[in-house]
mmCIF file of C-alpha atoms and ligand atoms in Angstrom:
data_model
loop_
_atom_site.group_PDB
_atom_site.id
_atom_site.type_symbol
_atom_site.label_atom_id
_atom_site.label_comp_id
_atom_site.label_asym_id
_atom_site.label_seq_id
_atom_site.Cartn_x
_atom_site.Cartn_y
_atom_site.Cartn_z
ATOM 1 C CA MET A 1 13.373 18.785 -11.406
ATOM 2 C CA ASP A 2 14.367 18.619 -7.919
ATOM 3 C CA ARG A 3 17.772 17.184 -6.964
ATOM 4 C CA PHE A 4 16.233 14.609 -4.481
ATOM 5 C CA THR A 5 13.616 12.152 -4.939
ATOM 6 C CA LEU A 6 11.906 10.412 -2.259
ATOM 7 C CA PHE A 7 10.620 7.170 -3.364
ATOM 8 C CA ILE A 8 8.170 5.346 -1.075
ATOM 9 C CA ALA A 9 5.309 2.469 -1.727
ATOM 10 C CA ASP A 10 3.105 0.280 0.054
ATOM 11 C CA ILE A 11 2.022 2.639 2.894
ATOM 12 C CA HIS A 12 -1.146 0.606 3.386
ATOM 13 C CA GLY A 13 -2.859 2.966 5.876
ATOM 14 C CA ASN A 14 0.176 3.162 8.201
ATOM 15 C CA LEU A 15 0.516 6.788 9.201
ATOM 16 C CA LEU A 16 2.995 6.318 11.930
ATOM 17 C CA ALA A 17 5.275 4.586 9.687
ATOM 18 C CA LEU A 18 4.668 7.145 6.879
ATOM 19 C CA GLU A 19 5.381 10.089 9.470
ATOM 20 C CA LYS A 20 8.508 8.436 10.701
ATOM 21 C CA VAL A 21 9.932 7.987 7.154
ATOM 22 C CA LEU A 22 9.366 11.879 6.494
ATOM 23 C CA GLU A 23 10.996 12.582 9.800
ATOM 24 C CA ASP A 24 13.963 10.199 9.268
ATOM 25 C CA TYR A 25 14.365 11.591 5.716
ATOM 26 C CA GLN A 26 14.751 14.997 7.039
ATOM 27 C CA GLY A 27 16.812 14.130 9.924
ATOM 28 C CA ARG A 28 19.363 12.869 7.452
ATOM 29 C CA GLY A 29 19.778 16.027 6.021
ATOM 30 C CA PHE A 30 17.418 15.911 2.832
ATOM 31 C CA PRO A 31 15.200 18.994 2.324
ATOM 32 C CA LEU A 32 11.786 17.731 2.110
ATOM 33 C CA GLU A 33 10.336 20.850 0.740
ATOM 34 C CA SER A 34 12.418 20.917 -2.261
ATOM 35 C CA SER A 35 12.137 17.160 -2.915
ATOM 36 C CA THR A 36 9.823 15.227 -5.324
ATOM 37 C CA VAL A 37 7.992 12.541 -3.437
ATOM 38 C CA VAL A 38 6.977 9.597 -5.592
ATOM 39 C CA CYS A 39 4.707 7.240 -4.371
ATOM 40 C CA LEU A 40 4.338 3.637 -5.908
ATOM 41 C CA GLY A 41 1.100 2.826 -4.911
ATOM 42 C CA ASP A 42 -1.158 0.867 -2.311
ATOM 43 C CA VAL A 43 -1.717 4.117 -0.053
ATOM 44 C CA VAL A 44 -4.606 2.337 1.621
ATOM 45 C CA GLY A 45 -5.428 -0.997 2.692
ATOM 46 C CA TYR A 46 -4.490 -3.317 5.719
ATOM 47 C CA GLY A 47 -3.766 -0.282 7.951
ATOM 48 C CA ALA A 48 -6.230 1.767 10.172
ATOM 49 C CA ARG A 49 -5.362 5.343 9.067
ATOM 50 C CA PRO A 50 -6.187 5.283 5.311
ATOM 51 C CA SER A 51 -7.606 9.026 5.055
ATOM 52 C CA ALA A 52 -4.761 10.422 6.937
ATOM 53 C CA CYS A 53 -2.342 8.813 4.691
ATOM 54 C CA VAL A 54 -4.196 10.252 1.680
ATOM 55 C CA GLU A 55 -4.154 13.759 3.231
ATOM 56 C CA ARG A 56 -0.363 13.273 4.076
ATOM 57 C CA LEU A 57 0.576 12.606 0.588
ATOM 58 C CA GLN A 58 -1.585 15.464 -0.814
ATOM 59 C CA SER A 59 0.144 17.959 1.524
ATOM 60 C CA LEU A 60 3.397 16.720 -0.009
ATOM 61 C CA ASP A 61 2.081 17.027 -3.570
ATOM 62 C CA ALA A 62 3.274 13.395 -3.879
ATOM 63 C CA ILE A 63 3.142 11.891 -7.446
ATOM 64 C CA THR A 64 1.534 8.816 -6.902
ATOM 65 C CA VAL A 65 0.489 5.797 -9.082
ATOM 66 C CA MET A 66 -2.658 3.527 -8.122
ATOM 67 C CA GLY A 67 -1.939 0.144 -6.427
ATOM 68 C CA ASN A 68 -4.169 -2.912 -6.536
ATOM 69 C CA HIS A 69 -5.619 -1.974 -2.928
ATOM 70 C CA ASP A 70 -6.405 1.672 -3.896
ATOM 71 C CA ALA A 71 -8.072 0.051 -7.026
ATOM 72 C CA ALA A 72 -9.957 -2.268 -5.026
ATOM 73 C CA VAL A 73 -11.214 0.341 -2.382
ATOM 74 C CA VAL A 74 -12.385 2.770 -5.317
ATOM 75 C CA GLY A 75 -14.046 -0.381 -7.074
ATOM 76 C CA GLU A 76 -11.636 -0.311 -10.111
ATOM 77 C CA VAL A 77 -10.833 -4.178 -9.504
ATOM 78 C CA SER A 78 -12.877 -6.642 -7.852
ATOM 79 C CA VAL A 79 -11.832 -8.045 -4.398
ATOM 80 C CA GLU A 80 -12.647 -11.409 -5.506
ATOM 81 C CA TRP A 81 -8.898 -11.781 -6.347
ATOM 82 C CA PHE A 82 -7.747 -10.881 -2.746
ATOM 83 C CA ASN A 83 -7.260 -13.360 -0.138
ATOM 84 C CA PRO A 84 -10.030 -13.190 2.846
ATOM 85 C CA MET A 85 -7.656 -10.994 5.102
ATOM 86 C CA ALA A 86 -6.991 -8.494 2.364
ATOM 87 C CA ARG A 87 -10.664 -8.492 1.263
ATOM 88 C CA SER A 88 -11.979 -7.590 4.882
ATOM 89 C CA ALA A 89 -9.364 -4.815 4.988
ATOM 90 C CA VAL A 90 -10.539 -3.244 1.787
ATOM 91 C CA ARG A 91 -14.336 -3.699 2.645
ATOM 92 C CA TRP A 92 -13.414 -1.765 6.207
ATOM 93 C CA THR A 93 -11.215 0.784 4.341
ATOM 94 C CA ARG A 94 -14.122 1.617 1.968
ATOM 95 C CA GLU A 95 -16.311 2.433 4.944
ATOM 96 C CA GLN A 96 -13.742 4.675 6.587
ATOM 97 C CA VAL A 97 -12.263 6.679 3.611
ATOM 98 C CA LYS A 98 -13.968 9.950 3.154
ATOM 99 C CA SER A 99 -15.357 10.612 -0.111
ATOM 100 C CA ALA A 100 -13.047 13.268 -1.338
ATOM 101 C CA HIS A 101 -10.235 10.897 -0.788
ATOM 102 C CA VAL A 102 -11.926 8.087 -2.702
ATOM 103 C CA ASP A 103 -12.263 10.686 -5.543
ATOM 104 C CA TRP A 104 -8.457 11.195 -5.177
ATOM 105 C CA LEU A 105 -7.474 7.586 -5.120
ATOM 106 C CA ALA A 106 -9.944 6.897 -7.941
ATOM 107 C CA SER A 107 -7.959 9.927 -9.931
ATOM 108 C CA LEU A 108 -4.582 8.164 -9.781
ATOM 109 C CA PRO A 109 -2.915 7.015 -12.915
ATOM 110 C CA ARG A 110 -1.710 3.289 -13.339
ATOM 111 C CA GLN A 111 1.336 4.486 -14.580
ATOM 112 C CA LEU A 112 3.546 7.855 -14.750
ATOM 113 C CA ASP A 113 6.935 8.844 -15.812
ATOM 114 C CA HIS A 114 9.326 10.574 -13.457
ATOM 115 C CA GLY A 115 12.143 11.561 -15.482
ATOM 116 C CA ALA A 116 13.849 8.458 -16.818
ATOM 117 C CA PHE A 117 11.661 6.332 -14.608
ATOM 118 C CA ASP A 118 8.736 4.206 -15.627
ATOM 119 C CA CYS A 119 6.786 4.285 -12.175
ATOM 120 C CA VAL A 120 4.225 1.483 -11.636
ATOM 121 C CA HIS A 121 2.751 -0.345 -8.521
ATOM 122 C CA GLY A 122 3.239 -4.046 -9.733
ATOM 123 C CA SER A 123 4.786 -4.161 -13.342
ATOM 124 C CA PRO A 124 4.501 -2.258 -16.527
ATOM 125 C CA SER A 125 2.492 -5.024 -18.349
ATOM 126 C CA ASP A 126 0.384 -5.627 -15.333
ATOM 127 C CA PRO A 127 0.384 -2.574 -12.913
ATOM 128 C CA PHE A 128 -1.965 -4.365 -10.395
ATOM 129 C CA SER A 129 -1.236 -8.048 -10.430
ATOM 130 C CA GLU A 130 2.497 -9.113 -11.523
ATOM 131 C CA TYR A 131 5.222 -9.069 -8.582
ATOM 132 C CA ILE A 132 8.750 -8.232 -9.770
ATOM 133 C CA THR A 133 10.327 -11.095 -7.708
ATOM 134 C CA GLY A 134 13.348 -12.282 -9.344
ATOM 135 C CA PRO A 135 15.931 -11.242 -12.372
ATOM 136 C CA LEU A 136 13.572 -13.015 -14.788
ATOM 137 C CA GLU A 137 10.463 -10.998 -13.976
ATOM 138 C CA ALA A 138 12.695 -7.994 -13.717
ATOM 139 C CA THR A 139 14.175 -8.381 -17.190
ATOM 140 C CA ARG A 140 10.813 -9.045 -18.537
ATOM 141 C CA ALA A 141 9.347 -5.907 -16.881
ATOM 142 C CA VAL A 142 12.196 -3.603 -18.397
ATOM 143 C CA ASP A 143 11.577 -5.397 -21.811
ATOM 144 C CA GLU A 144 8.040 -4.218 -21.582
ATOM 145 C CA SER A 145 8.617 -0.707 -20.445
ATOM 146 C CA HIS A 146 9.172 2.324 -22.715
ATOM 147 C CA GLN A 147 11.927 3.363 -20.200
ATOM 148 C CA SER A 148 15.111 1.427 -19.567
ATOM 149 C CA ALA A 149 14.320 1.960 -15.648
ATOM 150 C CA VAL A 150 11.344 0.740 -14.040
ATOM 151 C CA MET A 151 10.270 1.630 -10.419
ATOM 152 C CA SER A 152 7.816 -0.444 -8.699
ATOM 153 C CA GLY A 153 6.346 -1.504 -5.345
ATOM 154 C CA HIS A 154 3.900 -4.455 -4.582
ATOM 155 C CA THR A 155 6.176 -7.047 -3.229
ATOM 156 C CA HIS A 156 6.978 -4.943 -0.104
ATOM 157 C CA ILE A 157 10.649 -6.126 -0.377
ATOM 158 C CA PRO A 158 13.389 -3.435 -1.302
ATOM 159 C CA ALA A 159 15.240 -4.688 -4.746
ATOM 160 C CA LEU A 160 17.606 -3.581 -7.208
ATOM 161 C CA TYR A 161 18.031 -5.582 -10.404
ATOM 162 C CA ARG A 162 20.297 -4.115 -13.205
ATOM 163 C CA SER A 163 22.114 -4.965 -16.309
ATOM 164 C CA ARG A 164 25.833 -3.790 -16.986
ATOM 165 C CA SER A 165 24.544 -1.695 -20.012
ATOM 166 C CA THR A 166 21.242 -0.568 -21.916
ATOM 167 C CA ASP A 167 22.003 -3.134 -24.598
ATOM 168 C CA GLY A 168 18.426 -4.562 -24.776
ATOM 169 C CA SER A 169 19.249 -8.136 -24.712
ATOM 170 C CA SER A 170 21.077 -8.077 -21.445
ATOM 171 C CA ARG A 171 19.556 -9.644 -18.627
ATOM 172 C CA LEU A 172 19.300 -8.035 -15.204
ATOM 173 C CA THR A 173 20.902 -9.353 -12.016
ATOM 174 C CA ASP A 174 19.734 -9.235 -8.523
ATOM 175 C CA GLU A 175 22.042 -7.048 -6.027
ATOM 176 C CA THR A 176 22.487 -7.147 -2.223
ATOM 177 C CA LEU A 177 21.222 -4.109 -0.639
ATOM 178 C CA ASN A 178 22.821 -2.525 2.590
ATOM 179 C CA PRO A 179 20.716 0.339 4.214
ATOM 180 C CA GLY A 180 22.477 3.382 3.942
ATOM 181 C CA GLU A 181 24.813 2.328 1.502
ATOM 182 C CA HIS A 182 25.312 4.885 -1.626
ATOM 183 C CA VAL A 183 24.700 2.818 -4.760
ATOM 184 C CA PRO A 184 25.735 4.319 -7.943
ATOM 185 C CA VAL A 185 23.269 3.906 -10.549
ATOM 186 C CA ASP A 186 22.756 5.594 -14.047
ATOM 187 C CA PRO A 187 19.555 5.216 -15.717
ATOM 188 C CA SER A 188 20.986 6.284 -19.098
ATOM 189 C CA GLN A 189 23.624 3.608 -19.064
ATOM 190 C CA GLN A 190 21.931 0.596 -17.195
ATOM 191 C CA ARG A 191 18.601 -1.247 -17.505
ATOM 192 C CA LEU A 192 17.047 -0.922 -13.978
ATOM 193 C CA ALA A 193 14.196 -2.460 -11.935
ATOM 194 C CA VAL A 194 14.156 -0.850 -8.584
ATOM 195 C CA ASN A 195 11.956 -1.324 -5.467
ATOM 196 C CA PRO A 196 12.262 1.025 -2.499
ATOM 197 C CA GLY A 197 10.531 -1.500 -0.090
ATOM 198 C CA SER A 198 7.302 -1.089 2.029
ATOM 199 C CA VAL A 199 6.534 2.038 4.324
ATOM 200 C CA GLY A 200 3.822 0.366 6.311
ATOM 201 C CA GLN A 201 4.004 -3.541 5.910
ATOM 202 C CA PRO A 202 7.477 -4.658 5.289
ATOM 203 C CA ARG A 203 7.658 -8.214 4.256
ATOM 204 C CA ASP A 204 11.469 -9.088 3.905
ATOM 205 C CA GLY A 205 11.851 -9.829 7.649
ATOM 206 C CA ASP A 206 12.933 -6.281 8.753
ATOM 207 C CA PRO A 207 9.999 -4.624 10.404
ATOM 208 C CA ARG A 208 11.484 -1.105 9.869
ATOM 209 C CA ALA A 209 9.919 1.321 7.370
ATOM 210 C CA ALA A 210 11.781 1.471 4.206
ATOM 211 C CA TYR A 211 12.127 4.133 1.737
ATOM 212 C CA LEU A 212 14.479 5.174 -1.048
ATOM 213 C CA VAL A 213 16.204 8.350 -2.092
ATOM 214 C CA TRP A 214 17.291 8.970 -5.640
ATOM 215 C CA ASP A 215 20.046 11.641 -5.965
ATOM 216 C CA ARG A 216 20.093 13.188 -9.560
ATOM 217 C CA ASP A 217 23.130 15.095 -9.274
ATOM 218 C CA GLN A 218 25.331 12.321 -7.668
ATOM 219 C CA TYR A 219 23.557 9.344 -9.722
ATOM 220 C CA GLU A 220 23.183 7.505 -6.386
ATOM 221 C CA MET A 221 20.228 5.496 -4.924
ATOM 222 C CA ILE A 222 20.213 5.116 -1.292
ATOM 223 C CA TRP A 223 17.887 2.657 0.581
ATOM 224 C CA TYR A 224 16.912 3.530 4.246
ATOM 225 C CA ARG A 225 15.096 1.788 7.104
ATOM 226 C CA THR A 226 13.754 3.591 10.023
ATOM 227 C CA SER A 227 11.967 2.232 13.134
ATOM 228 C CA TYR A 228 8.403 3.487 13.955
ATOM 229 C CA PRO A 229 6.043 2.927 17.013
ATOM 230 C CA ILE A 230 4.787 -0.477 15.755
ATOM 231 C CA GLU A 231 2.776 -1.271 19.029
ATOM 232 C CA GLU A 232 0.993 1.827 18.582
ATOM 233 C CA THR A 233 0.121 0.887 15.208
ATOM 234 C CA GLN A 234 -0.991 -2.480 16.135
ATOM 235 C CA ARG A 235 -3.201 -1.049 18.650
ATOM 236 C CA GLU A 236 -4.950 1.104 16.056
ATOM 237 C CA ILE A 237 -5.562 -1.814 13.918
ATOM 238 C CA ARG A 238 -6.973 -4.024 16.804
ATOM 239 C CA GLU A 239 -9.091 -1.094 17.871
ATOM 240 C CA ALA A 240 -10.456 -0.705 14.361
ATOM 241 C CA GLY A 241 -11.505 -4.268 14.341
ATOM 242 C CA LEU A 242 -9.286 -5.305 11.582
ATOM 243 C CA PRO A 243 -7.940 -8.930 11.227
ATOM 244 C CA ASP A 244 -5.310 -9.402 14.092
ATOM 245 C CA ARG A 245 -2.877 -10.965 11.650
ATOM 246 C CA LEU A 246 -2.529 -7.397 10.173
ATOM 247 C CA ALA A 247 -1.348 -6.239 13.543
ATOM 248 C CA SER A 248 0.897 -9.164 14.624
ATOM 249 C CA ARG A 249 2.651 -9.250 11.210
ATOM 250 C CA LEU A 250 4.104 -5.816 11.462
ATOM 251 C CA ALA A 251 6.597 -6.703 14.331
ATOM 252 C CA VAL A 252 8.100 -9.402 12.369
ATOM 253 C CA GLY A 253 8.118 -7.829 9.032
ATOM 254 C CA SER A 254 6.495 -10.327 7.112
HETATM 255 ZN ZN1 LIG B 1 0.969 -3.655 -1.106
#
């Protein structure tokens, strides 16, 4: 297994953000060619470059789980549960994505193991709907996982919840994350629920693209943020005729 894993999530058809994350990762000295890329779902939906994002992940041999937007685009879940804005983006995406890319999206698993990590989009018991938004949900997610560490996306907010030990009864607590800080993490000694944040549509008030590096030699996780050409991305979304809010929200990270 590679020393470094690049964890990404919620790209949502934002190619410029994805490209910038890969560039930033390499610019910090991480070797992309000898890293494992794990994508925690929602490759498409909302953004204007869904097929290009699929192609980029394919070129990286990224290990990818299916998100609720990916599932909606391939018809695996009904769009009836989506808000009107998300629904119209799903319909637009269905018309745009090449059929070979639809096949790839449809082939994605709902869950996969990457070493000690249980990788899902939402949560282990409900990969498409459940949001891990606090210590209670994080504790339940790890209780329901076959691993002691859960990696997920879906909230579009970077997060680290953990216990002091692997003791099954111990509750997870929320930790403050600072971009660039090296956080010592040991999945064999702690129960963990981790979210790298969103590449293509951050919702924590910071519009910069988010990603997470796992260093299995040093037992460290590092959350990073990087600026990308937001105005260009907004122009792509508006030119595609997608709802304007999908463009405007990128500037504020909400
Ligand atoms: Zn998402």
